[in-house]
Short mmCIF file of C-alpha atoms and ligand atoms in Angstrom, two decimals:
data_model
loop_
_atom_site.label_atom_id
_atom_site.label_comp_id
_atom_site.label_asym_id
_atom_site.label_seq_id
_atom_site.Cartn_x
_atom_site.Cartn_y
_atom_site.Cartn_z
CA MET A 1 21.65 -0.09 -33.42
CA SER A 2 18.51 1.11 -35.20
CA SER A 3 17.80 4.81 -35.32
CA LYS A 4 14.63 4.14 -33.34
CA LYS A 5 16.54 2.86 -30.37
CA THR A 6 18.61 6.01 -30.13
CA LYS A 7 15.45 8.07 -29.65
CA PRO A 8 14.81 9.31 -26.11
CA ALA A 9 12.70 6.78 -24.20
CA VAL A 10 11.32 9.55 -22.02
CA LYS A 11 9.77 12.49 -23.78
CA LYS A 12 6.71 14.60 -24.33
CA PRO A 13 5.33 14.51 -20.80
CA VAL A 14 1.60 15.22 -20.66
CA ALA A 15 1.91 18.00 -18.13
CA LYS A 16 3.47 21.22 -19.33
CA LYS A 17 5.26 21.67 -16.05
CA SER A 18 6.13 18.05 -15.50
CA ALA A 19 9.48 17.43 -13.88
CA LEU A 20 9.89 14.36 -16.02
CA ALA A 21 11.33 15.89 -19.15
CA PRO A 22 14.61 14.13 -19.88
CA LYS A 23 17.84 16.05 -19.48
CA SER A 24 19.70 13.47 -21.56
CA THR A 25 19.00 10.42 -23.65
CA PRO A 26 19.35 6.93 -22.20
CA VAL A 27 22.34 6.40 -24.49
CA ALA A 28 24.09 9.45 -23.07
CA ASP A 29 23.21 8.20 -19.58
CA LYS A 30 24.78 4.87 -20.40
CA ASP A 31 27.97 6.57 -21.54
CA LYS A 32 28.10 8.57 -18.34
CA THR A 33 27.67 5.43 -16.29
CA GLN A 34 30.59 3.87 -18.07
CA VAL A 35 32.80 6.89 -17.42
CA LYS A 36 31.87 7.04 -13.75
CA GLN A 37 32.10 3.32 -13.25
CA ASN A 38 33.65 3.66 -9.83
CA LYS A 39 30.91 5.87 -8.43
CA THR A 40 28.22 4.09 -6.46
CA ILE A 41 24.71 4.37 -7.81
CA SER A 42 22.06 5.31 -5.30
CA LEU A 43 18.36 4.86 -4.96
CA LEU A 44 16.28 7.29 -7.02
CA ARG A 45 14.78 10.18 -5.09
CA GLY A 46 11.43 9.35 -3.55
CA MET A 47 11.95 5.57 -3.85
CA LYS A 48 12.23 3.14 -0.97
CA ASP A 49 13.96 -0.21 -0.50
CA PHE A 50 12.10 -2.68 1.67
CA LEU A 51 14.78 -4.17 3.90
CA PRO A 52 14.83 -7.60 5.52
CA ARG A 53 14.16 -6.05 8.94
CA GLU A 54 10.81 -4.83 7.61
CA GLU A 55 9.87 -8.27 6.36
CA GLN A 56 7.54 -9.09 9.23
CA TYR A 57 5.51 -5.90 8.61
CA TRP A 58 5.33 -6.41 4.86
CA LEU A 59 4.20 -10.01 5.25
CA ALA A 60 1.74 -9.13 8.02
CA VAL A 61 0.06 -6.47 5.86
CA ASN A 62 -0.12 -8.79 2.88
CA HIS A 63 -1.49 -11.58 5.03
CA ALA A 64 -4.15 -9.31 6.60
CA ALA A 65 -5.08 -7.99 3.14
CA GLU A 66 -5.48 -11.47 1.75
CA SER A 67 -7.48 -12.91 4.64
CA ALA A 68 -9.85 -9.94 4.91
CA SER A 69 -10.39 -9.81 1.14
CA LYS A 70 -11.17 -13.52 1.09
CA ALA A 71 -13.45 -13.24 4.12
CA TYR A 72 -15.53 -10.63 2.27
CA GLY A 73 -15.63 -12.67 -0.94
CA TYR A 74 -13.11 -10.70 -3.03
CA ARG A 75 -10.84 -12.48 -5.51
CA TYR A 76 -7.29 -11.64 -6.52
CA MET A 77 -6.85 -9.82 -9.82
CA ALA A 78 -3.66 -8.14 -11.06
CA THR A 79 -3.39 -5.61 -13.85
CA PRO A 80 -0.07 -4.45 -15.37
CA ILE A 81 1.99 -1.61 -13.95
CA LEU A 82 2.29 -0.11 -17.45
CA GLU A 83 -0.86 1.14 -19.17
CA ASP A 84 -1.75 3.32 -22.14
CA ALA A 85 -1.41 6.85 -20.71
CA SER A 86 -4.81 7.86 -22.11
CA LEU A 87 -6.49 5.41 -19.71
CA PHE A 88 -5.66 7.69 -16.79
CA ILE A 89 -6.10 10.95 -18.70
CA ARG A 90 -9.62 9.85 -19.69
CA GLY A 91 -10.46 7.89 -16.58
CA VAL A 92 -9.00 9.91 -13.73
CA GLY A 93 -9.26 13.33 -15.35
CA ARG A 94 -6.95 15.94 -16.81
CA GLY A 95 -7.50 18.44 -14.02
CA THR A 96 -6.41 16.09 -11.24
CA ASP A 97 -3.00 16.38 -9.60
CA ILE A 98 -2.02 12.79 -10.20
CA VAL A 99 -2.57 13.07 -13.95
CA GLU A 100 -1.55 16.65 -14.51
CA LYS A 101 1.55 16.82 -12.35
CA GLU A 102 2.53 13.45 -11.03
CA MET A 103 2.22 10.84 -13.74
CA TYR A 104 5.37 9.01 -14.92
CA ILE A 105 4.90 8.93 -18.65
CA PHE A 106 7.17 7.93 -21.51
CA GLU A 107 7.12 6.99 -25.14
CA ASP A 108 8.09 3.39 -25.89
CA ALA A 109 10.08 2.15 -28.90
CA GLU A 110 6.88 2.08 -30.99
CA GLY A 111 6.04 5.67 -30.12
CA LYS A 112 3.17 4.75 -27.80
CA ARG A 113 2.62 6.91 -24.75
CA ILE A 114 2.88 4.69 -21.70
CA ALA A 115 2.18 5.54 -18.06
CA LEU A 116 3.40 3.86 -14.91
CA ARG A 117 0.07 3.51 -13.17
CA PRO A 118 -0.62 6.39 -10.74
CA GLU A 119 -3.63 4.47 -9.31
CA THR A 120 -5.44 1.23 -10.16
CA THR A 121 -9.16 2.01 -10.37
CA ALA A 122 -8.97 2.97 -14.05
CA SER A 123 -6.98 -0.23 -14.75
CA VAL A 124 -9.58 -2.37 -12.97
CA ALA A 125 -12.36 -0.69 -14.99
CA ARG A 126 -10.39 -1.26 -18.21
CA ALA A 127 -9.92 -4.95 -17.39
CA TYR A 128 -13.63 -5.28 -16.51
CA ILE A 129 -14.58 -3.94 -19.95
CA GLU A 130 -11.86 -5.77 -21.86
CA HIS A 131 -12.68 -9.19 -20.40
CA GLY A 132 -16.46 -8.76 -20.76
CA MET A 133 -16.94 -9.12 -17.02
CA HIS A 134 -20.43 -7.59 -17.22
CA ALA A 135 -21.47 -11.07 -18.47
CA VAL A 136 -20.43 -12.91 -15.29
CA PRO A 137 -22.54 -12.81 -12.09
CA GLN A 138 -22.40 -9.32 -10.54
CA PRO A 139 -20.85 -7.83 -8.55
CA VAL A 140 -17.30 -8.60 -9.64
CA LYS A 141 -15.29 -8.28 -6.44
CA VAL A 142 -11.50 -8.03 -6.79
CA TRP A 143 -8.45 -7.18 -4.70
CA ASN A 144 -4.77 -6.64 -5.33
CA VAL A 145 -1.56 -5.43 -3.68
CA GLY A 146 0.93 -3.70 -5.95
CA PRO A 147 3.11 -0.69 -6.71
CA ILE A 148 1.82 2.76 -7.66
CA PHE A 149 3.93 5.59 -9.12
CA ARG A 150 3.51 9.31 -8.59
CA HIS A 151 6.14 11.93 -9.33
CA ASP A 152 5.20 13.94 -6.28
CA ARG A 153 7.57 16.03 -4.12
CA PRO A 154 9.11 13.43 -1.80
CA GLN A 155 8.51 14.08 1.91
CA ALA A 156 7.62 12.13 5.02
CA GLY A 157 5.04 9.47 4.09
CA ARG A 158 5.12 10.45 0.42
CA TYR A 159 7.11 8.29 -2.00
CA ARG A 160 7.33 8.20 -5.77
CA GLN A 161 6.86 4.45 -5.77
CA PHE A 162 4.58 3.16 -3.05
CA HIS A 163 2.23 0.20 -2.65
CA GLN A 164 -1.49 -0.04 -2.22
CA LEU A 165 -4.00 -2.65 -1.27
CA ASN A 166 -6.81 -2.00 -3.73
CA VAL A 167 -10.24 -3.50 -3.36
CA ASP A 168 -13.05 -2.95 -5.88
CA SER A 169 -16.62 -4.10 -6.32
CA LEU A 170 -18.14 -3.57 -9.79
CA GLY A 171 -21.70 -4.08 -11.00
CA GLU A 172 -23.87 -3.15 -8.03
CA ARG A 173 -25.17 0.14 -6.65
CA ASP A 174 -26.23 -0.46 -3.09
CA ALA A 175 -25.27 1.26 0.16
CA VAL A 176 -24.40 -2.13 1.59
CA VAL A 177 -21.52 -2.43 -0.90
CA ASP A 178 -20.05 0.91 0.22
CA ALA A 179 -20.46 0.06 3.90
CA GLU A 180 -18.91 -3.36 3.46
CA LEU A 181 -15.88 -1.91 1.67
CA ILE A 182 -15.35 0.52 4.55
CA ALA A 183 -15.70 -2.36 7.03
CA LEU A 184 -13.19 -4.46 5.07
CA ALA A 185 -10.55 -1.70 5.10
CA TYR A 186 -11.24 -0.97 8.77
CA ASN A 187 -10.82 -4.65 9.66
CA VAL A 188 -7.55 -5.03 7.73
CA MET A 189 -6.08 -2.23 9.83
CA ARG A 190 -7.65 -3.44 13.07
CA ASP A 191 -6.14 -6.90 12.45
CA LEU A 192 -2.76 -5.16 12.18
CA GLY A 193 -3.27 -3.43 15.52
CA ILE A 194 -4.05 0.04 14.12
CA ASN A 195 -7.03 1.93 15.46
CA THR A 196 -8.45 3.96 12.63
CA ARG A 197 -10.84 6.82 12.32
CA VAL A 198 -13.02 6.74 9.20
CA SER A 199 -14.11 10.03 7.68
CA VAL A 200 -17.12 9.75 5.38
CA ASN A 201 -19.02 12.12 3.15
CA SER A 202 -21.26 12.11 0.12
CA ILE A 203 -20.46 14.20 -2.95
CA GLY A 204 -23.77 13.26 -4.61
CA SER A 205 -24.40 12.78 -8.31
CA ALA A 206 -22.71 14.66 -11.15
CA GLU A 207 -25.78 16.95 -11.34
CA ASP A 208 -25.70 17.64 -7.59
CA ARG A 209 -22.04 18.55 -7.90
CA GLU A 210 -22.65 20.83 -10.84
CA ARG A 211 -25.17 22.89 -8.85
CA TYR A 212 -22.94 22.87 -5.80
CA LEU A 213 -19.87 23.91 -7.80
CA VAL A 214 -21.60 27.09 -8.98
CA GLU A 215 -22.23 28.03 -5.35
CA LEU A 216 -18.76 26.97 -4.17
CA THR A 217 -16.89 28.77 -6.93
CA GLY A 218 -18.88 31.93 -6.24
CA TYR A 219 -17.98 31.70 -2.56
CA PHE A 220 -14.23 31.14 -3.18
CA ARG A 221 -14.14 34.00 -5.69
CA THR A 222 -15.30 36.39 -2.97
CA LYS A 223 -12.47 35.06 -0.72
CA ARG A 224 -9.82 34.78 -3.41
CA HIS A 225 -7.50 37.30 -1.72
CA ALA A 226 -7.27 35.08 1.38
CA LEU A 227 -6.48 31.84 -0.48
CA SER A 228 -3.03 30.26 -0.91
CA GLU A 229 -1.35 30.50 -4.32
CA GLU A 230 -2.04 26.80 -4.94
CA SER A 231 -5.74 27.24 -4.17
CA LYS A 232 -5.96 30.27 -6.45
CA LYS A 233 -4.86 27.95 -9.27
CA ARG A 234 -7.33 25.30 -8.16
CA LEU A 235 -10.09 27.90 -8.27
CA LEU A 236 -9.63 28.04 -12.04
CA LYS A 237 -9.19 24.31 -12.65
CA ASN A 238 -10.87 22.28 -9.93
CA PRO A 239 -12.40 24.35 -7.10
CA LEU A 240 -13.56 21.21 -5.26
CA ARG A 241 -9.90 20.44 -4.53
CA ILE A 242 -9.60 23.61 -2.43
CA LEU A 243 -11.68 21.80 0.21
CA ASP A 244 -8.85 19.24 0.39
CA SER A 245 -6.17 21.92 0.85
CA LYS A 246 -3.51 21.31 3.47
CA GLU A 247 -2.28 24.95 3.36
CA PRO A 248 -2.77 26.62 6.77
CA GLU A 249 -3.90 29.94 5.22
CA ASP A 250 -6.81 28.21 3.44
CA GLN A 251 -8.28 26.58 6.51
CA GLU A 252 -10.45 29.46 7.71
CA VAL A 253 -11.96 30.10 4.27
CA VAL A 254 -12.56 26.36 3.78
CA ALA A 255 -14.28 26.02 7.18
CA GLU A 256 -16.88 28.64 6.16
CA ALA A 257 -17.46 27.25 2.65
CA PRO A 258 -20.87 25.91 1.57
CA LYS A 259 -21.19 22.18 2.31
CA ILE A 260 -21.99 19.71 -0.46
CA ILE A 261 -24.29 17.74 1.83
CA ASP A 262 -26.78 20.65 1.61
CA TRP A 263 -26.88 20.29 -2.18
CA LEU A 264 -27.58 16.58 -2.44
CA SER A 265 -30.65 15.28 -4.26
CA ASP A 266 -33.13 13.23 -2.20
CA GLU A 267 -31.83 10.02 -3.75
CA SER A 268 -28.20 10.74 -2.89
CA ARG A 269 -29.09 11.92 0.63
CA LYS A 270 -31.08 8.74 1.32
CA TYR A 271 -28.31 6.62 -0.14
CA PHE A 272 -25.76 8.27 2.16
CA MET A 273 -27.98 7.82 5.22
CA ARG A 274 -28.22 4.11 4.43
CA VAL A 275 -24.43 3.81 4.22
CA LEU A 276 -24.17 5.38 7.68
CA GLU A 277 -26.91 3.12 9.08
CA TYR A 278 -25.11 0.02 7.79
CA LEU A 279 -21.85 1.24 9.33
CA ASP A 280 -23.69 1.64 12.65
CA GLU A 281 -25.03 -1.87 12.24
CA MET A 282 -21.52 -3.25 11.70
CA GLU A 283 -20.21 -1.13 14.60
CA ILE A 284 -17.64 0.64 12.44
CA PRO A 285 -16.83 3.99 14.10
CA TYR A 286 -16.97 6.89 11.61
CA LEU A 287 -17.04 10.66 11.53
CA PRO A 288 -19.03 12.51 8.86
CA ASP A 289 -16.66 15.05 7.28
CA PRO A 290 -18.57 17.57 5.14
CA MET A 291 -15.33 18.83 3.58
CA LEU A 292 -14.09 15.46 2.35
CA VAL A 293 -14.28 15.37 -1.47
CA ARG A 294 -11.23 13.37 -2.68
CA GLY A 295 -9.35 14.58 -5.67
CA LEU A 296 -10.37 12.41 -8.57
CA ASP A 297 -13.04 13.13 -11.18
CA TYR A 298 -14.65 9.70 -11.18
CA TYR A 299 -16.06 9.70 -7.66
CA CYS A 300 -19.76 10.11 -6.88
CA ASP A 301 -21.89 9.70 -3.73
CA THR A 302 -19.93 7.99 -0.95
CA VAL A 303 -16.31 9.04 -0.36
CA PHE A 304 -14.22 8.01 2.64
CA GLU A 305 -10.73 8.22 4.12
CA PHE A 306 -8.92 6.47 6.96
CA PHE A 307 -6.65 8.07 9.54
CA VAL A 308 -4.79 6.78 12.56
CA ASP A 309 -7.16 7.46 15.43
CA GLU A 310 -6.14 10.34 17.69
CA GLU A 311 -3.16 11.25 15.52
CA VAL A 312 -2.95 15.03 15.52
CA PRO A 313 0.03 16.33 13.55
CA GLU A 314 1.83 19.50 14.65
CA ASN A 315 0.73 21.43 11.60
CA GLY A 316 -1.85 20.82 8.96
CA LYS A 317 -3.91 17.69 8.45
CA PRO A 318 -2.82 14.13 9.25
CA LEU A 319 -1.77 11.89 6.35
CA ALA A 320 -4.47 9.46 5.30
CA LEU A 321 -3.82 5.71 5.49
CA GLY A 322 -6.17 5.17 2.61
CA GLY A 323 -9.33 6.26 0.92
CA GLY A 324 -11.93 5.38 -1.62
CA GLY A 325 -15.48 5.82 -2.77
CA ARG A 326 -18.14 5.10 -5.32
CA TYR A 327 -17.39 5.57 -9.02
CA ASP A 328 -20.58 4.72 -10.91
CA GLY A 329 -19.64 6.61 -14.10
CA LEU A 330 -16.10 5.36 -14.73
CA VAL A 331 -16.70 2.12 -16.66
CA GLU A 332 -19.06 3.91 -19.06
CA GLN A 333 -16.65 6.82 -19.40
CA LEU A 334 -13.99 4.34 -20.52
CA GLY A 335 -16.28 2.88 -23.19
CA GLY A 336 -18.05 0.12 -21.24
CA ARG A 337 -21.72 -0.32 -20.32
CA PRO A 338 -23.12 1.74 -17.45
CA THR A 339 -21.69 -0.11 -14.44
CA PRO A 340 -21.96 1.13 -10.86
CA ALA A 341 -18.84 0.43 -8.79
CA ALA A 342 -16.97 1.33 -5.61
CA GLY A 343 -13.56 0.64 -4.11
CA PHE A 344 -10.68 1.81 -1.96
CA GLY A 345 -6.88 1.96 -1.81
CA LEU A 346 -4.82 1.64 1.37
CA GLY A 347 -1.19 2.82 1.44
CA ILE A 348 1.02 -0.06 2.60
CA GLU A 349 4.03 2.13 3.56
CA ARG A 350 1.83 4.34 5.73
CA ILE A 351 0.20 1.32 7.36
CA ILE A 352 3.66 -0.06 8.17
CA THR A 353 4.71 3.29 9.67
CA ALA A 354 1.58 3.23 11.84
CA MET A 355 2.33 -0.36 12.92
CA ARG A 356 5.91 0.60 13.85
CA LYS A 357 4.72 3.62 15.84
CA GLN A 358 2.25 1.48 17.69
CA LYS A 359 5.02 -0.96 18.60
CA GLU A 360 7.56 1.76 19.48
CA GLY A 361 9.66 0.98 22.52
CA GLN A 362 9.08 -2.73 22.25
CA LEU A 363 10.67 -3.12 18.85
CA PRO A 364 13.19 -5.93 18.71
CA THR A 365 16.63 -5.28 17.23
CA SER A 366 17.04 -5.62 13.51
CA GLU A 367 18.77 -8.99 13.98
CA THR A 368 15.92 -10.55 15.92
CA GLU A 369 13.49 -9.12 13.39
CA GLY A 370 15.31 -11.28 10.87
CA SER A 371 15.15 -14.42 12.97
CA VAL A 372 13.10 -17.25 11.49
CA SER A 373 13.01 -19.42 14.62
CA PRO A 374 13.96 -19.57 18.31
CA LEU A 375 16.09 -22.63 17.47
CA PHE A 376 19.74 -22.51 16.45
CA PHE A 377 21.78 -25.35 14.97
CA ALA A 378 25.50 -25.29 15.89
CA HIS A 379 28.27 -27.61 14.67
CA LEU A 380 31.88 -28.46 15.61
CA GLY A 381 34.24 -29.19 12.75
CA GLU A 382 33.99 -29.99 9.02
CA GLN A 383 32.46 -33.44 9.34
CA SER A 384 29.71 -32.20 11.62
CA ARG A 385 29.06 -29.25 9.31
CA ARG A 386 28.06 -31.70 6.56
CA ARG A 387 25.92 -33.74 8.91
CA ALA A 388 24.36 -30.52 10.28
CA LEU A 389 23.46 -29.41 6.76
CA LYS A 390 21.73 -32.73 6.17
CA LEU A 391 19.84 -32.60 9.48
CA ILE A 392 18.78 -28.96 8.97
CA GLU A 393 17.46 -29.85 5.52
CA GLN A 394 15.59 -32.79 7.04
CA MET A 395 14.10 -30.48 9.69
CA ARG A 396 12.96 -28.01 7.02
CA ARG A 397 11.20 -30.86 5.20
CA ASP A 398 9.56 -31.80 8.49
CA GLY A 399 8.30 -28.21 8.73
CA VAL A 400 10.69 -27.08 11.48
CA LEU A 401 12.57 -23.84 10.79
CA VAL A 402 15.94 -23.40 12.43
CA ASN A 403 18.66 -20.71 12.26
CA HIS A 404 22.30 -21.59 11.71
CA ALA A 405 25.70 -20.07 10.98
CA LEU A 406 27.25 -22.98 9.10
CA ALA A 407 29.80 -20.70 7.46
CA LYS A 408 31.33 -19.96 10.87
CA GLY A 409 33.98 -22.32 12.23
CA SER A 410 34.18 -21.72 15.96
CA LEU A 411 31.43 -22.77 18.31
CA LYS A 412 31.87 -19.53 20.28
CA ALA A 413 31.16 -17.41 17.19
CA GLN A 414 28.12 -19.52 16.41
CA LEU A 415 26.69 -19.26 19.91
CA GLU A 416 27.21 -15.49 19.89
CA ILE A 417 25.01 -15.33 16.81
CA ALA A 418 22.50 -17.65 18.51
CA ASN A 419 22.33 -15.16 21.40
CA ARG A 420 21.92 -12.21 19.09
CA LEU A 421 19.01 -13.95 17.42
CA ASN A 422 17.43 -14.45 20.86
CA SER A 423 17.52 -18.22 20.36
CA THR A 424 15.98 -20.15 23.24
CA HIS A 425 17.61 -23.49 22.34
CA ALA A 426 20.77 -24.55 20.52
CA ILE A 427 21.01 -27.93 18.79
CA ILE A 428 24.70 -28.86 18.93
CA LEU A 429 26.46 -31.50 16.84
CA GLY A 430 30.11 -32.56 17.46
CA GLN A 431 32.32 -35.54 16.54
CA LYS A 432 31.06 -37.68 19.41
CA GLU A 433 27.41 -37.01 18.56
CA ILE A 434 28.01 -38.00 14.93
CA GLN A 435 29.48 -41.32 16.07
CA ASP A 436 26.60 -41.90 18.49
CA GLY A 437 23.91 -40.72 16.07
CA THR A 438 22.75 -38.10 18.59
CA VAL A 439 22.50 -34.30 19.02
CA ILE A 440 22.74 -32.11 22.11
CA ILE A 441 19.87 -29.74 22.90
CA ARG A 442 20.97 -26.85 25.07
CA ASP A 443 18.56 -24.55 26.86
CA MET A 444 20.27 -21.20 26.25
CA ALA A 445 18.93 -19.55 29.40
CA SER A 446 19.68 -22.28 31.97
CA GLY A 447 22.58 -23.98 30.14
CA ILE A 448 20.94 -27.37 30.83
CA GLN A 449 21.76 -29.90 28.10
CA GLU A 450 19.99 -32.98 26.94
CA ILE A 451 21.16 -35.67 24.50
CA ILE A 452 18.63 -37.03 22.04
CA ASP A 453 18.66 -39.46 19.12
CA GLU A 454 19.24 -37.50 15.88
CA LYS A 455 16.20 -39.21 14.36
CA GLN A 456 14.10 -37.53 17.04
CA VAL A 457 15.42 -34.01 16.32
CA SER A 458 12.35 -32.74 14.40
CA THR A 459 9.85 -34.26 16.83
CA HIS A 460 11.76 -32.84 19.79
CA ALA A 461 12.14 -29.43 18.13
CA LYS A 462 8.38 -29.30 17.50
CA LYS A 463 7.77 -29.97 21.20
CA ILE A 464 10.13 -27.10 22.11
CA LEU A 465 8.30 -24.80 19.71
CA GLN A 466 4.98 -25.79 21.27
CA GLY A 467 6.43 -25.17 24.75
CA LYS A 468 6.02 -28.81 25.73
CA ALA A 469 9.66 -29.89 26.02
P1 AMP B 1 -5.13 8.22 -2.92
O1 AMP B 1 -5.57 7.37 -4.04
O2 AMP B 1 -4.25 9.37 -3.33
O3 AMP B 1 -6.20 8.64 -1.97
O4 AMP B 1 -4.17 7.28 -2.08
C1 AMP B 1 -4.65 6.26 -1.25
C2 AMP B 1 -3.61 5.99 -0.21
O5 AMP B 1 -2.36 5.65 -0.81
C3 AMP B 1 -3.27 7.19 0.65
O6 AMP B 1 -4.19 7.35 1.69
C4 AMP B 1 -1.90 6.82 1.15
O7 AMP B 1 -1.96 5.90 2.22
C5 AMP B 1 -1.31 6.14 -0.03
N1 AMP B 1 -0.50 7.11 -0.80
C6 AMP B 1 -0.92 8.01 -1.70
N2 AMP B 1 0.10 8.71 -2.21
C7 AMP B 1 1.21 8.22 -1.59
C8 AMP B 1 2.61 8.53 -1.71
N3 AMP B 1 3.07 9.44 -2.54
N4 AMP B 1 3.49 7.83 -0.92
C9 AMP B 1 3.03 6.87 -0.07
N5 AMP B 1 1.74 6.54 0.06
C10 AMP B 1 0.84 7.21 -0.69
#
C-alpha cells in the first residue's frame, strides 16, 4: 500500500468548529470493522433510507417535477455530487452556515479539497461557465433532482443527506422569469396535493443591501442584550441572518427591525412590483414577507420561500418546503461573464412528509403500498408454477402488471397474500387448466369464477383493469 493511501481521507475541515474532523483514519476504521465483524452496522446519523413503502411518494414527486419542468421549458441537467470545495466557499460565501458549519469536506488521494455539494446553484453556475453556455440561446433553463449534503444537527425534517428539485434559469433578468419560477414550484406542489403559501420579498441590489446593513447593524447593536447567543454571533458575521432567526427570544427584536423594502432603489422596487403583478396575473397566492432574506450571499432582488398553507407549528417558525431567488452576480463571481439568473430548490423529503400528512387516516398499509397491481396470479403445483412464470412474463410484455407469490407452494398461502395486497382478482392455474390451455379468473370479493382461454389472459386482464370485465 502506498504511503499516500494511508493518509487520512478526511482532514483539514474548512470550518474551525466543524464536527467533521476525523477521530481515526479509514485504515484504523477498517481494522475496527474487522474486529467487530459480528456487530451490525447502522445508518449514519442524520441519513435516511427510502423504503419500498415510500416508493409511490418518491415516484410521484419525481414525476411531478419532470412534467412541470418540461411544461415550463426546462431541460434536465445533472452536475456531480463532488465538487472542488472552493466552488462553494467562493460562490455561496464564507460567512454562510452551509459553508462555515455544515459542509462535508475531505481531501482526496491527490490532496485536493473536495466537498459533497451543500447546494447546487454554484454547481449550475460552474457548469454554465465551463461549457460556454453563454453562447447558446438565452435563457438556459435547467432542472435536476439529486442529493444534497449538510452536516447540520439532525432533527425533525432536517437530514444530513436530503434531496432537492432544483430549477434554474440563467441569462435573463426579467420579473417574468422570477414569477414563472415561483409558479413552477407552486404547481409541482399543487399537483402533489399540497396547498402552499409563498412568502416573497426583495433584498434589492448589493448597493441597496450595503446601505440597509448599516442601518440594520446599528439597530441590532442597540438591542444586543436582548438577542440570542446565536444572533449575537451573527451580528458580527452576517447580521442579515438574524432576520431569519428561529430563536423565540429574537422574535420581538426582529419584528421591530428596519425593513429592507424601505431601502430599495427605484429600479429594484419597480422590479419587485412587477414580480408581484405577474404572480397576480398567474393567480399564484403569495404573502409579502419583509423579513425574508435567505441565508446565502449570492441572492439579490427577489427571494421566496414555500410553506404548507395553514401549518402553524407549536413553537417557532414552520419548516420551509423550498426556497429560491435571483442571483445575478454569481456567474461573474465564479469567473464567468455577467449573467443574470434565478432559481429555486424544493426539499423532496419535506414534500413527502407534507403529502403523507395530507393523506393521514387514509393511508393504505405498507403491503398495499407495495402492490403493483390489483391482479394476483396463483398456481397449484410445480408444473403450473412453470407455466405461470411463462404466462406472467407474457403478461408483462403485453403491458399488464400482476402480483404473484410463485415461491409459495400452497394455494391458501398465496391467496392470503393476494388478500393482503388488496387484489380484486386472482388468476388461478392448476393441472386441469394446463391440460385445457385455460386459466380461472376469480373475483376476490364475490368468489365468482370464470374460465378463459390462456391466450386471452392479457386481453381479459386489461378489461378488468379498465373496469370493463
Ligand atoms: P435551502 O437551500 O436551505 O433554502 O433549502 C431549500 C429546501 O431544501 C428547504 O426549504 C428544505 O425543504 C430542504 N432542506 C434544506 N435543508 C434540509 C435538511 N437538512 N434536511 C431536509 N431538507 C432540507
